[in-house]
Amino acid sequence: MNAQVVPGSSSRADAQRDRILCAALKCFIEHGFHAASMASIADTAQMSAGLMYRYFENKNAIVLGIIERQLEEKRTIIRQLHSSNDIAAGLLTTFERWCAADPGVMNPALFLEMSAEATRNPPLAAALRSFDAGMRMELQAWLGRDRELGGMGLAPECAVTRALSLQCFIDGLVLRSVRDPKVDRAQLRAAVHEQIGRLTR
Amino acid sequence: MNAQVVPGSSSRADAQRDRILCAALKCFIEHGFHAASMASIADTAQMSAGLMYRYFENKNAIVLGIIERQLEEKRTIIRQLHSSNDIAAGLLTTFERWCAADPGVMNPALFLEMSAEATRNPPLAAALRSFDAGMRMELQAWLGRDRELGGMGLAPECAVTRALSLQCFIDGLVLRSVRDPKVDRAQLRAAVHEQIGRLTR
Amino acid sequence: MNAQVVPGSSSRADAQRDRILCAALKCFIEHGFHAASMASIADTAQMSAGLMYRYFENKNAIVLGIIERQLEEKRTIIRQLHSSNDIAAGLLTTFERWCAADPGVMNPALFLEMSAEATRNPPLAAALRSFDAGMRMELQAWLGRDRELGGMGLAPECAVTRALSLQCFIDGLVLRSVRDPKVDRAQLRAAVHEQIGRLTR
Amino acid sequence: MNAQVVPGSSSRADAQRDRILCAALKCFIEHGFHAASMASIADTAQMSAGLMYRYFENKNAIVLGIIERQLEEKRTIIRQLHSSNDIAAGLLTTFERWCAADPGVMNPALFLEMSAEATRNPPLAAALRSFDAGMRMELQAWLGRDRELGGMGLAPECAVTRALSLQCFIDGLVLRSVRDPKVDRAQLRAAVHEQIGRLTR
DNA sequence: CATGAATGAGACTTCATTCAT
DNA sequence: CATGAATGAAGTCTCATTCAT
């Protein structure tokens, strides 16, 4: 009766789930989690509303799917920073992509939406918290690792502090990209270099 | 016909508006702008739903009222930082109040809600942008002012950069207070001092 | 407890009732019986909504009061036609006043509103029917009366027919004044003379 | 998102639209445009209120649908008069059907409702005006056409006047059918013949 | 597998009416 | 006598979800 499709069971099903999530991403960005209707998602995904319920139990499941993907995107960004030679440049480029609403990167508006939603959704809050902790650990490890191993060679106690500090700054940048996408680039570059520069010194 | 009560005309009306806004604040924090219903606000304010329309044209007017108040709270916080002798301590205290959801301070969850909402609401976006710009100017002026005049005595070009940098960091802290209210206080203190300390040096 | 004011008991009360009815007339013309709110009537009458309930039991009583007045206006019009030397000219003048929404004459829009309302309000329907019958009797008597007595000197059976015929034509004119207030005046004059002329022949 | 069903796209949808319009017709006749609720229409149409919004954008669209149909009915009546051999008889028969509230003919109560509504609804007023003008043109053409071509053979200037005169009389009859459906038929017949007879002479 | 018609709950809003002041 | 704050019912409309086809 409840013919919920098992994920991974078929590539066809996966493709459908993907179509739905892509459509949902667009709709959620445009209208937010609440204001985006299942009908609008179905329209965007070019399928019937009823069909979506074969692939997702309900609207909330779609929201969770989107959140999962967004976290994955954020994870990618953070990791790219580690392996990048010029962190400041990487951050600035990412900022540009945020401002341009590049669909291939974590969407900062959705990121806010998620953060706001987590306030009233304890499981989501826990997931975000755990994600953040994980990312912070990675940042910290990277900051503390020897330079010849690709790290920043900070003293352990310093790495802890700066990981948190950097995390706050990055989240602040996300917010800024939403709120003031036309922020003066020279000033922004200076601010980023001021924050990041201290790492390389 | 237009039985809208003129604001400020009577203390009774003001008290009612205040009751409604306080109730709305609670409901918006608990459920978000969209999910909070007029009925729930009315319940919380202990009045009939219809009565609220004597004091606010519609739900959106209440939302705007709340946003205005939240911005006022944020303005207060920023200004208190200027006049405080120990900025780091002030920021940490504020962070505590954010985490405790102290009703007398800007609510960080609502702050996110507002930021997210602004994404799809151009006038709101403009208001937030203008508010941000104003606050940044104030920060910048303060950072650049002579120490004997209560400022931080930074060189002008330095003040510009640090105002933006500080603004990002503060917004990041807001986000953190929502997402991880139990963040390790020692580490947080260190991070704040690291950011602020550079100002005083 | 129910301190309903007895009509005629005081000129003060009469003046109030009049203020209310005049305001109601405006509002009903502008918005119709249903869409005109008690609040808008109170505003127009420059009194509080509550006070109106001292003079009228409820909104429906006001509607009835207005209807009564409109019928009185129509009665006046018909009687003026009798005593007029030139009926066609009188009718044309009245038509002009209808089109101009002269507040001193029966309002044709309200007349339609009343007629429509009567469809679902049997007592009102009966009142209108009885009013119509009375007016038709008067028309008929006048048409049949000797010319030296101010009548039209028609044969009795002819007077009956023409009273009804004329009544239909006049109601048609009312409708036209609402629907096409800019109707070609030369054509209208011709049509009226064609209808009325036969009476004087 | 915009799940509005395209009219004419499917017979199923057409049938539904028809069910709704028939139900609305009943409700509007019984309660008027304003007092008839969407719920009552839904009840009458034996469907949920929400479903109606798949077929009509809002209540106003239903009202417009009904008005359109009523105008179509009136157009039919006028045209039948042209082609009828005995216009007076046709008019009397139609009057009977009006009084009997025959659902297959323009409903005179709705006609009044529409006329009243047009007073405050300029687009509707324009539509009615244009409809009236069209019908008057047709009447006029018919009155002026040669008798052997099925017309009344009136002189052009006479046709103009009588078209307007006849239109007023017919509208007066509509009003009478609502207000006094039991009007003495012998008198009415005489009045109609008096009006129409002059045409054939 | 897929559709989209259908439902029903619930959202926002208006307004006639009452009543404490 | 007068006010206008307050209520509660009712109205329009939206939308997540289900289910017959």
Coordinates of N, CA and C in Angstrom, one line a residue, chain C residues 58-151:
Chain C
N58 N -31.3 47.6 14.1 CA -30.2 47.0 13.5 C -30.0 47.5 12.1
K59 N -29.1 46.9 11.4 CA -28.8 47.4 10.0 C -30.1 47.3 9.1
N60 N -30.8 46.3 9.3 CA -32.0 46.1 8.4 C -33.0 47.2 8.6
A61 N -33.1 47.7 9.8 CA -34.0 48.8 10.1 C -33.6 50.0 9.3
I62 N -32.3 50.2 9.2 CA -31.9 51.4 8.5 C -32.2 51.2 7.0
V63 N -32.0 50.0 6.5 CA -32.3 49.7 5.1 C -33.8 50.0 4.9
L64 N -34.6 49.5 5.8 CA -36.1 49.7 5.6 C -36.4 51.2 5.6
G65 N -35.7 52.0 6.5 CA -35.9 53.4 6.6 C -35.5 54.1 5.2
I66 N -34.5 53.6 4.7 CA -34.0 54.2 3.4 C -35.0 53.8 2.3
I67 N -35.5 52.6 2.3 CA -36.5 52.2 1.3 C -37.7 53.0 1.4
E68 N -38.2 53.2 2.6 CA -39.4 54.0 2.8 C -39.2 55.4 2.2
R69 N -38.0 56.0 2.4 CA -37.8 57.3 1.9 C -37.7 57.3 0.4
Q70 N -37.1 56.3 -0.2 CA -37.0 56.2 -1.6 C -38.4 56.1 -2.2
L71 N -39.3 55.3 -1.6 CA -40.6 55.2 -2.1 C -41.3 56.5 -2.1
E72 N -41.1 57.3 -1.0 CA -41.7 58.6 -0.8 C -41.3 59.5 -2.0
E73 N -40.0 59.4 -2.3 CA -39.5 60.2 -3.4 C -40.1 59.8 -4.7
K74 N -40.3 58.5 -4.9 CA -40.9 58.1 -6.2 C -42.4 58.6 -6.2
R75 N -43.0 58.5 -5.1 CA -44.4 59.0 -5.0 C -44.5 60.4 -5.5
T76 N -43.5 61.2 -4.9 CA -43.5 62.6 -5.3 C -43.4 62.8 -6.8
I77 N -42.5 62.1 -7.4 CA -42.2 62.2 -8.8 C -43.5 61.9 -9.6
I78 N -44.2 60.8 -9.3 CA -45.4 60.4 -10.0 C -46.4 61.5 -9.8
R79 N -46.6 62.0 -8.6 CA -47.6 63.1 -8.4 C -47.3 64.3 -9.1
Q80 N -46.0 64.6 -9.2 CA -45.6 65.9 -9.9 C -46.0 65.7 -11.4
L81 N -45.9 64.5 -11.9 CA -46.3 64.3 -13.3 C -47.8 64.6 -13.5
H82 N -48.6 64.2 -12.6 CA -50.1 64.5 -12.7 C -50.3 66.0 -12.8
S83 N -49.7 66.7 -11.9 CA -50.1 68.1 -11.9 C -49.3 68.9 -12.9
S84 N -48.4 68.3 -13.5 CA -47.6 69.1 -14.5 C -48.4 69.3 -15.8
N85 N -48.1 70.5 -16.4 CA -48.8 70.8 -17.6 C -48.2 70.0 -18.8
D86 N -46.9 69.8 -18.7 CA -46.2 69.1 -19.8 C -45.5 67.8 -19.2
I87 N -46.2 66.7 -19.3 CA -45.7 65.5 -18.7 C -44.4 65.1 -19.3
A88 N -44.3 65.1 -20.6 CA -43.1 64.7 -21.2 C -41.9 65.5 -20.7
A89 N -42.1 66.8 -20.6 CA -41.0 67.7 -20.2 C -40.6 67.3 -18.7
G90 N -41.7 67.0 -17.9 CA -41.4 66.7 -16.5 C -40.6 65.4 -16.4
L91 N -41.0 64.4 -17.2 CA -40.3 63.1 -17.2 C -38.8 63.3 -17.7
L92 N -38.6 64.1 -18.7 CA -37.3 64.3 -19.2 C -36.4 65.0 -18.1
T93 N -37.0 66.0 -17.4 CA -36.3 66.7 -16.4 C -35.9 65.7 -15.3
T94 N -36.9 64.9 -14.9 CA -36.6 63.9 -13.8 C -35.5 63.0 -14.3
F95 N -35.5 62.6 -15.5 CA -34.5 61.7 -16.0 C -33.1 62.3 -15.8
E96 N -33.0 63.6 -16.2 CA -31.8 64.3 -16.0 C -31.3 64.2 -14.5
R97 N -32.2 64.5 -13.6 CA -31.9 64.5 -12.2 C -31.4 63.1 -11.8
W98 N -32.1 62.0 -12.3 CA -31.6 60.7 -12.0 C -30.2 60.5 -12.5
C99 N -30.0 60.9 -13.7 CA -28.6 60.7 -14.2 C -27.6 61.4 -13.5
A100 N -28.0 62.6 -13.0 CA -27.0 63.4 -12.2 C -26.9 63.0 -10.8
A101 N -27.7 61.9 -10.4 CA -27.7 61.4 -9.0 C -28.0 62.6 -8.1
D102 N -28.9 63.4 -8.5 CA -29.4 64.5 -7.6 C -29.9 63.8 -6.3
P103 N -29.3 64.3 -5.2 CA -29.7 63.6 -3.9 C -31.1 63.9 -3.4
G104 N -31.8 64.9 -4.1 CA -33.1 65.2 -3.7 C -34.2 64.4 -4.4
V105 N -33.8 63.5 -5.2 CA -34.7 62.6 -6.0 C -34.4 61.2 -5.7
M106 N -35.4 60.4 -5.8 CA -35.3 58.9 -5.8 C -34.0 58.5 -6.5
N107 N -33.2 57.7 -5.9 CA -31.9 57.3 -6.6 C -32.2 56.0 -7.3
P108 N -32.0 56.1 -8.7 CA -32.3 54.9 -9.5 C -31.5 53.6 -9.1
A109 N -30.2 53.9 -8.7 CA -29.4 52.7 -8.3 C -30.0 52.0 -7.1
L110 N -30.4 52.8 -6.1 CA -31.0 52.2 -5.0 C -32.3 51.6 -5.3
F111 N -33.0 52.1 -6.3 CA -34.3 51.6 -6.7 C -34.1 50.2 -7.2
L112 N -33.0 50.0 -8.0 CA -32.7 48.6 -8.5 C -32.3 47.7 -7.3
E113 N -31.5 48.3 -6.4 CA -31.0 47.5 -5.3 C -32.3 47.0 -4.5
M114 N -33.2 47.9 -4.3 CA -34.4 47.6 -3.6 C -35.2 46.5 -4.3
S115 N -35.3 46.7 -5.6 CA -36.1 45.7 -6.4 C -35.5 44.3 -6.3
A116 N -34.1 44.3 -6.4 CA -33.4 43.1 -6.3 C -33.6 42.5 -4.9
E117 N -33.5 43.3 -3.9 CA -33.6 42.8 -2.5 C -35.0 42.2 -2.3
A118 N -36.0 42.9 -2.9 CA -37.4 42.4 -2.6 C -37.6 41.0 -3.1
T119 N -36.8 40.6 -4.1 CA -36.9 39.2 -4.6 C -36.7 38.2 -3.4
R120 N -35.9 38.5 -2.5 CA -35.6 37.5 -1.4 C -36.2 38.0 -0.1
N121 N -37.0 39.0 -0.1 CA -37.5 39.6 1.1 C -39.0 39.8 1.0
P122 N -39.8 38.8 1.2 CA -41.2 38.9 1.0 C -41.9 40.1 1.5
P123 N -41.7 40.5 2.8 CA -42.4 41.7 3.3 C -42.0 42.9 2.4
L124 N -40.8 43.0 2.1 CA -40.4 44.1 1.2 C -41.1 44.0 -0.1
A125 N -41.1 42.8 -0.7 CA -41.8 42.6 -1.9 C -43.2 43.1 -1.8
A126 N -43.9 42.7 -0.8 CA -45.3 43.0 -0.6 C -45.4 44.6 -0.5
A127 N -44.5 45.2 0.2 CA -44.6 46.6 0.3 C -44.4 47.3 -1.0
L128 N -43.5 46.8 -1.8 CA -43.3 47.4 -3.1 C -44.5 47.2 -4.0
R129 N -45.0 46.0 -3.9 CA -46.2 45.7 -4.8 C -47.3 46.6 -4.4
S130 N -47.5 46.7 -3.1 CA -48.7 47.6 -2.7 C -48.4 49.0 -3.2
F131 N -47.2 49.5 -3.0 CA -46.9 50.8 -3.5 C -47.2 51.0 -4.9
D132 N -46.7 50.0 -5.7 CA -46.9 50.1 -7.2 C -48.4 50.1 -7.5
A133 N -49.1 49.3 -6.8 CA -50.6 49.2 -7.1 C -51.2 50.6 -6.8
G134 N -50.8 51.2 -5.7 CA -51.3 52.5 -5.3 C -51.0 53.5 -6.4
M135 N -49.8 53.5 -6.8 CA -49.4 54.5 -7.8 C -50.1 54.3 -9.1
R136 N -50.3 53.0 -9.4 CA -51.0 52.7 -10.7 C -52.5 53.2 -10.6
M137 N -53.1 53.0 -9.5 CA -54.4 53.5 -9.3 C -54.5 55.0 -9.5
E138 N -53.5 55.7 -8.9 CA -53.5 57.1 -9.1 C -53.3 57.5 -10.5
L139 N -52.4 56.8 -11.2 CA -52.1 57.1 -12.6 C -53.4 56.9 -13.4
Q140 N -54.0 55.8 -13.1 CA -55.2 55.4 -13.8 C -56.3 56.4 -13.6
A141 N -56.5 56.8 -12.4 CA -57.6 57.8 -12.0 C -57.3 59.1 -12.8
W142 N -56.0 59.5 -12.8 CA -55.6 60.7 -13.5 C -55.9 60.6 -15.0
L143 N -55.5 59.5 -15.5 CA -55.6 59.4 -17.0 C -57.1 59.4 -17.3
G144 N -58.0 58.8 -16.5 CA -59.4 58.7 -16.8 C -60.2 60.0 -16.4
R145 N -59.6 60.9 -15.6 CA -60.3 62.0 -15.2 C -60.5 63.0 -16.4
D146 N -61.6 63.8 -16.3 CA -61.9 64.7 -17.3 C -60.8 65.7 -17.5
R147 N -60.6 66.2 -18.7 CA -59.5 67.1 -18.9 C -59.7 68.4 -18.1
E148 N -61.0 68.9 -18.0 CA -61.2 70.1 -17.2 C -60.9 70.0 -15.8
L149 N -60.8 68.7 -15.3 CA -60.5 68.5 -13.9 C -59.0 68.2 -13.8
G150 N -58.3 68.4 -14.8 CA -56.8 68.2 -14.7 C -56.4 66.8 -15.2
G151 N -57.3 66.0 -15.7 CA -57.0 64.7 -16.1 C -56.6 64.6 -17.6

